Coordinates of C-alpha atoms in Angstrom, one line a residue:
Chain A
M1 CA -3.7 79.3 82.4
N2 CA -4.1 78.1 85.9
P3 CA -0.8 76.3 87.0
V4 CA -2.8 73.7 88.8
Q5 CA -4.8 72.9 85.7
S6 CA -1.6 72.8 83.6
S7 CA -0.1 70.3 86.0
H8 CA -3.4 68.3 85.9
T9 CA -3.3 68.3 82.1
A10 CA 0.3 67.1 82.2
K11 CA -0.7 64.2 84.4
S12 CA -4.1 63.6 83.0
K13 CA -5.5 61.3 80.4
L14 CA -5.0 58.2 82.6
K15 CA -8.1 56.2 82.8
L16 CA -8.9 54.1 85.9
S17 CA -8.7 50.9 84.0
Q18 CA -5.2 51.8 82.7
R19 CA -3.9 52.9 86.1
A20 CA -2.8 49.5 87.2
K21 CA -0.9 48.8 84.0
S22 CA 0.9 52.0 83.9
K23 CA 1.9 52.0 87.6
K24 CA 5.6 52.1 88.1
K25 CA 6.8 49.4 90.3
K26 CA 10.2 49.9 91.8
D27 CA 12.4 47.0 92.7
L28 CA 13.5 47.3 96.3
Q29 CA 17.1 46.4 95.5
A30 CA 17.9 50.0 94.5
K31 CA 20.4 49.1 91.7
D32 CA 20.2 52.5 90.0
V33 CA 22.7 55.2 90.8
L34 CA 21.0 58.4 91.7
L35 CA 22.8 61.6 91.5
V36 CA 21.8 64.2 94.0
E37 CA 22.6 67.8 94.3
T38 CA 21.8 69.0 97.8
H39 CA 22.5 67.9 101.3
S40 CA 18.9 67.0 102.1
Q41 CA 18.5 65.0 98.9
F42 CA 21.6 63.1 99.8
S43 CA 20.4 62.2 103.3
F44 CA 17.0 61.3 101.9
A45 CA 18.5 59.0 99.3
I46 CA 20.4 57.2 102.0
A47 CA 17.3 57.0 104.2
R48 CA 15.3 55.6 101.3
T49 CA 17.8 52.9 100.7
A50 CA 17.8 51.9 104.4
V51 CA 13.9 51.9 104.5
A52 CA 13.8 49.8 101.3
Q53 CA 16.2 47.3 102.9
I54 CA 13.9 47.1 106.0
C55 CA 10.8 46.5 103.8
R56 CA 12.6 43.8 102.0
S57 CA 13.6 42.1 105.3
V58 CA 9.9 42.2 106.3
G59 CA 8.9 40.4 103.1
Y60 CA 8.1 43.0 100.4
K61 CA 9.6 42.6 97.0
K62 CA 8.4 45.8 95.3
S63 CA 6.8 49.1 96.1
T64 CA 4.6 51.5 94.1
H65 CA 5.9 54.8 93.0
G66 CA 5.9 57.4 95.8
T67 CA 5.0 54.9 98.6
L68 CA 8.6 54.2 99.5
E69 CA 9.3 58.0 99.6
T70 CA 6.3 58.5 101.9
L71 CA 7.4 55.8 104.3
T72 CA 10.9 57.2 104.2
N73 CA 9.5 60.7 105.1
V74 CA 7.5 59.2 107.9
A75 CA 10.5 57.3 109.3
M76 CA 12.8 60.3 109.2
K77 CA 10.2 62.4 110.9
Y78 CA 9.9 59.7 113.6
L79 CA 13.6 59.8 114.1
E80 CA 13.7 63.6 114.3
A81 CA 10.7 63.6 116.7
T82 CA 12.4 61.1 119.0
T83 CA 15.6 63.1 119.1
R84 CA 13.8 66.4 119.6
L85 CA 11.8 65.1 122.5
A86 CA 14.9 63.7 124.1
A87 CA 16.7 67.0 123.6
S88 CA 13.8 68.9 125.1
F89 CA 13.7 66.6 128.1
A90 CA 17.4 67.2 128.7
N91 CA 17.0 71.0 128.3
A92 CA 14.1 70.9 130.8
S93 CA 16.5 69.3 133.3
N94 CA 19.0 72.1 132.8
R95 CA 21.3 69.9 130.8
T96 CA 22.7 70.2 127.2
E97 CA 23.8 66.5 126.9
V98 CA 21.1 63.9 126.5
N99 CA 21.3 60.8 128.5
L100 CA 19.5 57.4 128.4
F101 CA 16.5 58.5 130.5
D102 CA 15.8 61.4 128.2
L103 CA 15.8 59.1 125.3
I104 CA 13.5 56.6 127.0
N105 CA 11.1 59.4 127.8
G106 CA 11.1 60.5 124.2
I107 CA 10.5 57.0 123.0
H108 CA 7.6 56.7 125.5
D109 CA 6.0 59.8 124.1
L110 CA 6.0 58.4 120.6
C111 CA 5.0 54.9 121.6
S112 CA 2.1 56.2 123.7
V113 CA -0.1 56.5 120.5
Q114 CA -0.1 52.7 120.0
G115 CA 0.7 51.9 123.6
F116 CA 3.2 49.5 125.1
L117 CA 3.3 47.0 128.0
G118 CA 3.6 48.7 131.3
G119 CA 2.5 52.1 130.0
S120 CA 0.0 52.6 132.8
E121 CA 2.6 52.0 135.5
L122 CA 5.3 54.4 134.3
H123 CA 4.8 56.7 137.3
T124 CA 5.4 53.9 139.7
S125 CA 8.1 51.9 138.1
N126 CA 11.7 52.5 137.2
L127 CA 12.4 54.1 133.8
L128 CA 14.9 51.3 133.1
K129 CA 12.1 48.8 133.4
S130 CA 10.2 50.4 130.5
G131 CA 8.1 48.2 128.4
A132 CA 9.0 50.1 125.2
L133 CA 12.7 49.6 125.9
K134 CA 12.1 45.9 126.4
E135 CA 10.4 45.7 123.1
I136 CA 13.4 47.3 121.4
M137 CA 15.7 44.8 123.2
N138 CA 13.6 41.9 122.0
F139 CA 13.6 43.3 118.5
V140 CA 17.4 43.5 118.5
K141 CA 17.6 40.0 120.0
Y142 CA 15.3 38.2 117.6
S143 CA 15.4 40.1 114.4
N144 CA 17.9 39.5 111.6
E145 CA 20.7 42.0 111.3
V146 CA 20.5 43.9 108.0
P147 CA 23.5 46.3 107.6
F148 CA 23.4 49.1 105.2
S149 CA 24.1 47.8 101.7
K150 CA 26.2 50.6 100.2
P151 CA 29.2 52.5 101.6
I152 CA 28.5 56.2 102.3
L153 CA 30.8 58.4 100.3
H154 CA 32.5 61.1 102.4
E155 CA 34.5 62.7 99.6
T156 CA 33.2 65.7 97.7
D157 CA 35.5 65.2 94.7
S158 CA 32.8 63.4 92.8
G159 CA 30.4 66.1 93.3
I160 CA 28.1 64.3 95.8
P161 CA 27.6 66.3 98.9
K162 CA 29.2 65.1 102.0
L163 CA 27.0 63.7 104.7
E164 CA 28.5 65.1 107.8
K165 CA 27.5 66.1 111.2
V166 CA 26.9 69.8 111.7
T167 CA 29.3 69.6 114.6
D168 CA 32.1 68.4 112.3
S169 CA 31.9 71.4 110.1
R170 CA 31.9 73.6 113.2
S171 CA 34.9 71.8 114.6
S172 CA 36.9 72.3 111.5
L173 CA 36.4 76.0 111.8
C174 CA 36.9 76.1 115.6
S175 CA 40.3 76.8 116.9
N176 CA 41.8 74.5 119.5
K177 CA 41.3 77.3 122.1
T178 CA 37.6 77.2 121.7
K179 CA 37.4 73.5 122.1
C180 CA 39.4 73.6 125.3
Q181 CA 37.4 76.4 126.7
G182 CA 34.0 75.5 125.7
F183 CA 33.2 72.0 127.1
H184 CA 30.2 73.6 128.8
I185 CA 29.2 75.2 125.5
P186 CA 27.1 73.1 123.1
R187 CA 29.0 72.4 119.9
W188 CA 26.1 73.4 117.7
L189 CA 26.2 77.0 118.8
P190 CA 28.1 79.4 116.5
D191 CA 31.7 80.3 117.2
F192 CA 32.7 83.2 119.3
P193 CA 33.6 86.4 117.4
E194 CA 37.2 87.3 117.0
E195 CA 38.9 88.4 120.2
R196 CA 39.6 91.9 118.9
F197 CA 35.9 92.6 118.8
Y198 CA 35.2 92.0 122.4
K199 CA 38.5 92.3 124.2
N200 CA 40.5 95.4 124.7
C201 CA 43.9 94.9 123.2
G202 CA 45.2 98.1 124.5
K203 CA 43.2 100.2 122.2
V204 CA 39.8 101.7 122.7
L205 CA 37.2 102.4 120.1
V206 CA 36.6 106.1 120.3
K207 CA 34.2 108.1 118.3
E208 CA 35.6 111.4 117.0
R209 CA 34.4 114.3 119.1
K210 CA 34.7 118.0 118.8
F211 CA 37.8 119.7 120.0
G212 CA 39.4 116.4 120.9
E213 CA 37.1 115.7 123.8
K214 CA 36.9 112.2 125.2
L215 CA 34.5 110.4 127.5
W216 CA 35.6 110.0 131.0
E217 CA 35.2 106.2 131.0
H218 CA 37.4 105.9 127.9
S219 CA 40.1 107.9 129.6
L220 CA 40.0 105.6 132.6
E221 CA 40.2 102.5 130.4
A222 CA 43.2 103.9 128.6
E223 CA 44.9 104.4 132.0
H224 CA 44.2 100.8 132.9
F225 CA 46.0 99.5 129.8
S226 CA 48.7 102.0 129.7
C227 CA 51.2 99.4 130.9
K228 CA 50.3 97.1 128.0
L229 CA 50.6 100.0 125.6
D230 CA 54.2 100.6 126.7
E231 CA 55.0 97.1 125.3
N232 CA 53.2 97.7 122.0
K233 CA 54.6 101.1 121.3
G234 CA 55.8 100.0 118.0
E235 CA 52.3 99.3 116.8
S236 CA 50.9 102.6 116.0
Q237 CA 48.5 101.6 113.4
I238 CA 45.1 103.1 113.3
H239 CA 42.4 100.7 112.3
E240 CA 38.9 101.7 111.2
I241 CA 36.4 99.4 112.5
N242 CA 32.7 100.0 112.0
G243 CA 33.3 103.6 111.1
K244 CA 35.1 104.3 114.4
E245 CA 38.7 105.0 114.8
E246 CA 40.9 103.1 117.1
K247 CA 43.1 105.5 118.8
D248 CA 45.9 105.3 121.3
T249 CA 44.1 106.8 124.2
R250 CA 47.0 107.3 126.5
I251 CA 46.3 110.4 128.4
V252 CA 48.5 112.0 130.9
L253 CA 46.5 113.8 133.5
G254 CA 47.8 117.1 134.6
Q255 CA 49.0 117.0 138.2
G256 CA 47.8 120.4 139.1
R257 CA 44.2 121.1 138.1
G258 CA 42.7 124.5 137.9
R259 CA 40.3 125.7 140.5
V260 CA 36.7 125.2 139.6
K261 CA 34.5 128.2 140.0
F262 CA 30.8 128.5 139.8
R263 CA 29.0 131.7 139.0
M264 CA 25.3 132.2 139.1
V265 CA 24.1 134.8 136.7
K266 CA 20.6 136.2 136.6
E267 CA 19.1 136.1 133.2
E268 CA 17.1 139.1 132.1
E269 CA 13.6 138.3 131.3
K270 CA 12.7 138.9 127.8
H271 CA 9.1 137.9 127.7
A272 CA 6.2 139.2 129.6
D273 CA 4.5 135.9 130.0
I274 CA 4.6 133.9 133.2
S275 CA 7.9 132.3 133.7
V276 CA 9.9 131.4 136.7
N277 CA 13.5 132.4 137.1
L278 CA 14.9 129.5 138.9
M279 CA 18.5 129.4 140.1
N280 CA 20.8 127.1 138.2
G281 CA 23.2 126.5 141.0
V282 CA 22.6 125.2 144.4
C283 CA 22.9 127.5 147.4
K284 CA 24.7 126.5 150.4
R285 CA 21.6 126.9 152.4
R286 CA 19.6 124.9 149.8
K287 CA 16.7 127.3 150.0
R288 CA 13.9 126.3 147.8
V289 CA 12.4 128.8 145.4
S290 CA 8.7 128.9 145.7
W291 CA 6.4 130.2 143.2
N292 CA 3.6 132.3 144.5
L293 CA 0.9 132.5 141.9
D294 CA -0.5 135.8 143.3
K295 CA 2.8 137.7 142.8
I296 CA 4.1 138.9 139.5
N297 CA 7.5 138.0 138.2
N298 CA 9.2 141.2 139.2
C299 CA 8.5 140.6 142.9
M300 CA 9.9 137.1 142.4
A301 CA 13.1 138.4 140.9
V302 CA 13.6 140.7 143.8
E303 CA 13.3 137.9 146.3
N304 CA 15.8 135.7 144.5
E305 CA 18.2 138.5 144.1
D306 CA 18.6 138.8 147.9
E307 CA 19.3 135.1 148.2
M308 CA 21.8 135.1 145.4
S309 CA 23.8 138.0 146.8
A310 CA 23.9 136.2 150.1
C311 CA 25.3 133.1 148.4
K312 CA 27.9 135.1 146.6
R313 CA 29.2 136.6 149.7
K314 CA 29.6 133.2 151.4
K315 CA 31.2 131.6 148.3
F316 CA 34.0 134.0 147.9
A317 CA 34.7 134.4 151.6
Chain B
M1 CA 12.1 58.5 143.8
N2 CA 9.7 55.5 143.6
P3 CA 7.9 54.0 146.6
N4 CA 9.6 50.8 147.5
H5 CA 7.6 48.4 149.7
N6 CA 10.2 45.6 149.7
P7 CA 13.6 47.3 149.6
Q8 CA 15.6 44.1 149.3
S9 CA 13.6 42.6 146.4
S10 CA 13.4 45.9 144.6
D11 CA 17.2 46.3 144.9
S12 CA 17.9 42.9 143.5
G13 CA 15.3 43.6 140.7
R14 CA 16.9 46.9 140.0
H15 CA 20.3 45.2 139.7
D16 CA 19.0 42.7 137.3
D17 CA 17.4 45.4 135.2
D18 CA 20.7 47.4 135.2
A19 CA 22.6 44.4 134.2
A20 CA 20.2 43.5 131.4
L21 CA 20.3 47.1 130.2
T22 CA 24.1 47.3 130.4
E23 CA 24.3 44.0 128.4
F24 CA 21.9 45.3 125.9
L25 CA 23.8 48.6 125.4
A26 CA 27.0 46.6 125.0
S27 CA 25.3 44.3 122.4
L28 CA 24.3 47.4 120.5
M29 CA 27.9 47.9 119.6
D30 CA 28.0 44.5 117.9
Y31 CA 24.6 44.9 116.2
T32 CA 24.7 47.0 113.1
P33 CA 21.4 48.8 112.4
T34 CA 20.2 49.2 108.9
I35 CA 20.1 52.9 109.3
P36 CA 23.7 54.0 109.2
D37 CA 25.3 55.9 112.0
E38 CA 26.3 58.8 109.8
L39 CA 22.7 59.4 108.8
V40 CA 21.5 59.2 112.4
E41 CA 24.1 61.6 113.6
H42 CA 23.2 64.0 110.9
Y43 CA 19.6 64.0 112.1
L44 CA 20.7 64.1 115.7
A45 CA 22.7 67.2 115.1
K46 CA 19.8 68.7 113.2
S47 CA 17.5 68.2 116.1
G48 CA 19.9 69.5 118.8
F49 CA 20.5 66.0 120.3
Q50 CA 24.0 66.2 121.9
S51 CA 25.6 63.1 123.3
P52 CA 29.1 61.7 123.1
D53 CA 27.8 58.2 123.7
I54 CA 27.5 56.3 120.5
R55 CA 25.3 53.7 122.1
L56 CA 22.5 56.2 122.3
T57 CA 22.9 56.9 118.6
R58 CA 22.6 53.2 117.9
L59 CA 19.5 53.0 120.2
V60 CA 17.8 55.8 118.2
A61 CA 18.7 54.0 115.0
V62 CA 17.3 50.7 116.3
A63 CA 14.1 52.3 117.6
T64 CA 13.5 53.9 114.2
Q65 CA 14.3 50.6 112.4
K66 CA 11.8 48.9 114.7
F67 CA 9.1 51.4 113.9
V68 CA 9.6 51.0 110.1
A69 CA 9.6 47.3 110.4
E70 CA 6.4 47.4 112.4
V71 CA 4.7 49.7 109.9
A72 CA 5.9 47.6 107.0
G73 CA 4.8 44.4 108.8
D74 CA 1.3 45.8 109.4
A75 CA 1.1 46.9 105.7
L76 CA 2.0 43.4 104.7
Q77 CA -0.7 42.0 106.9
H78 CA -3.2 44.3 105.2
C79 CA -1.9 43.3 101.8
K80 CA -2.3 39.6 102.6
A81 CA -5.7 40.1 104.1
R82 CA -6.8 41.9 100.9
Q83 CA -5.5 39.1 98.8
A84 CA -7.4 36.5 100.9
T85 CA -10.7 38.1 100.0
I86 CA -10.0 37.6 96.3
P87 CA -11.8 34.5 94.9
K88 CA -9.4 31.6 95.1
D89 CA -7.8 31.1 91.7
K90 CA -4.7 29.1 91.0
R91 CA -3.2 31.8 89.0
D92 CA -3.6 34.3 91.8
R93 CA -2.1 31.9 94.3
Q94 CA 0.9 31.3 92.1
Q95 CA 1.4 35.0 91.7
K96 CA 0.7 35.8 95.3
D97 CA 4.3 36.1 96.3
K98 CA 5.1 38.2 93.3
R99 CA 2.3 40.5 94.1
L100 CA 3.6 41.5 97.5
V101 CA 3.9 45.1 96.6
L102 CA 3.9 47.9 99.1
T103 CA 1.0 50.1 98.0
M104 CA -0.2 53.4 99.3
E105 CA -3.5 51.9 100.3
D106 CA -1.9 49.4 102.7
L107 CA 0.6 51.9 104.0
T108 CA -2.1 54.4 104.8
K109 CA -4.0 51.8 106.8
A110 CA -0.9 50.7 108.6
L111 CA 0.2 54.3 109.5
H112 CA -3.3 55.2 110.6
D113 CA -2.8 52.9 113.6
Y114 CA 0.3 54.7 114.6
G115 CA -1.4 58.1 114.5
V116 CA 0.0 59.2 111.1
N117 CA -2.6 60.4 108.6
V118 CA -1.5 60.0 105.0
R119 CA -3.6 61.3 102.2
H120 CA -2.7 61.0 98.6
Q121 CA -4.4 61.8 95.3
E122 CA -6.0 58.8 93.7
Y123 CA -5.8 60.2 90.2
F124 CA -5.5 63.5 88.4
A125 CA -8.0 64.6 85.7
D126 CA -8.0 67.5 83.3
S127 CA -11.5 68.5 84.0
P128 CA -14.3 67.6 86.5
S129 CA -16.3 65.7 83.9
T130 CA -13.5 63.4 82.8
G131 CA -14.4 59.8 83.1
M132 CA -18.1 60.4 83.4
D133 CA -20.7 58.8 81.0
P134 CA -21.5 60.9 77.9
A135 CA -25.1 61.1 78.9
T136 CA -24.4 62.7 82.2
Q137 CA -21.8 64.9 80.5
D138 CA -24.5 66.3 78.2
E139 CA -26.7 67.0 81.1

């Protein structure tokens, strides 16, 4: 069965004449205790109570089922839209903290649908002279104060989720160090990873290589921290992180290095096809090997041989 | 930033505006909005609004409260206008105050002026022919 039809059958059998009688009317006093399970439900329940109080202050006594929820949804979306606009204005000005002007601009954007006094002169007048702001000031001045009726529970012992700022939960996890360091860092960003993941604590993550080889840059880093390693000689633990081994990369370079010798060896040609026998090393004279298409490989090999023998003589001289 | 033709008068006007605004922001700390600060701060954090000033939080709460009050007020006007069209009957007049109910119809009309389009289902039926006359059903 179609799920849409099944839901229709569940809600069906209401005739138009009976609709008015069977309509639920909710009293706007919100006497019932509503148990919620999730964060969003909790915040929505509080918002609905506040909106019901505002409707009551305007003059309404009751509301139909679903209407109050709709108005609450719209009100919260309005609040979110205002704050998002203000945050975007702040970010557009290379700031993370929102100020009064950003908020006024956000309010202007939302009030522009209905319009407000002085809306056409925004580009000439001071933002603080805003008509929308003045309307809010008049509202605060002349309207009756209606505080929230119920206390908001902050404890989670009773099972009701805590309505807390996202920043609060972050600050509980943040160490004091991060707080002191990160005044320029927005609080809503996630924490930094642990120090051992991005700071060299005297040990270098080295992937196992054949025959005990190590990359040149790792050996340089080990030298740099060799003084710190002297202090931590007692800590000789090997940790496995992400499949790599942490090793004590202290390397003592030999003072006397062996002499480096180059030797250019001519490879014998195995194939009869066209191939160029280029020299692997660089001659002192830096003579370029040219490939003459008319000649066959044997002639080419003879030419190179002369140059190579000349190079050998000069090298070992 | 703005062209000032009379610098002296504009400066004094600006000072007055600043003073009025400072006084208003100070009064916000005494005024308790209906929407609690914790709820507003929850939505501020959700939207990325970061400000240590609690006066801005109160300003957002007051702006939202004003919006809701305006919408509810417009819906109430629609409700009263609809009741005025009903033929005058003593019973209806006596029950007028009791019938100030926030309905979806009034709310839809009020929100339409603010650019919010709300659509809701009038009713649900189990089949397309429910509620129709038997004669038309047979056809």
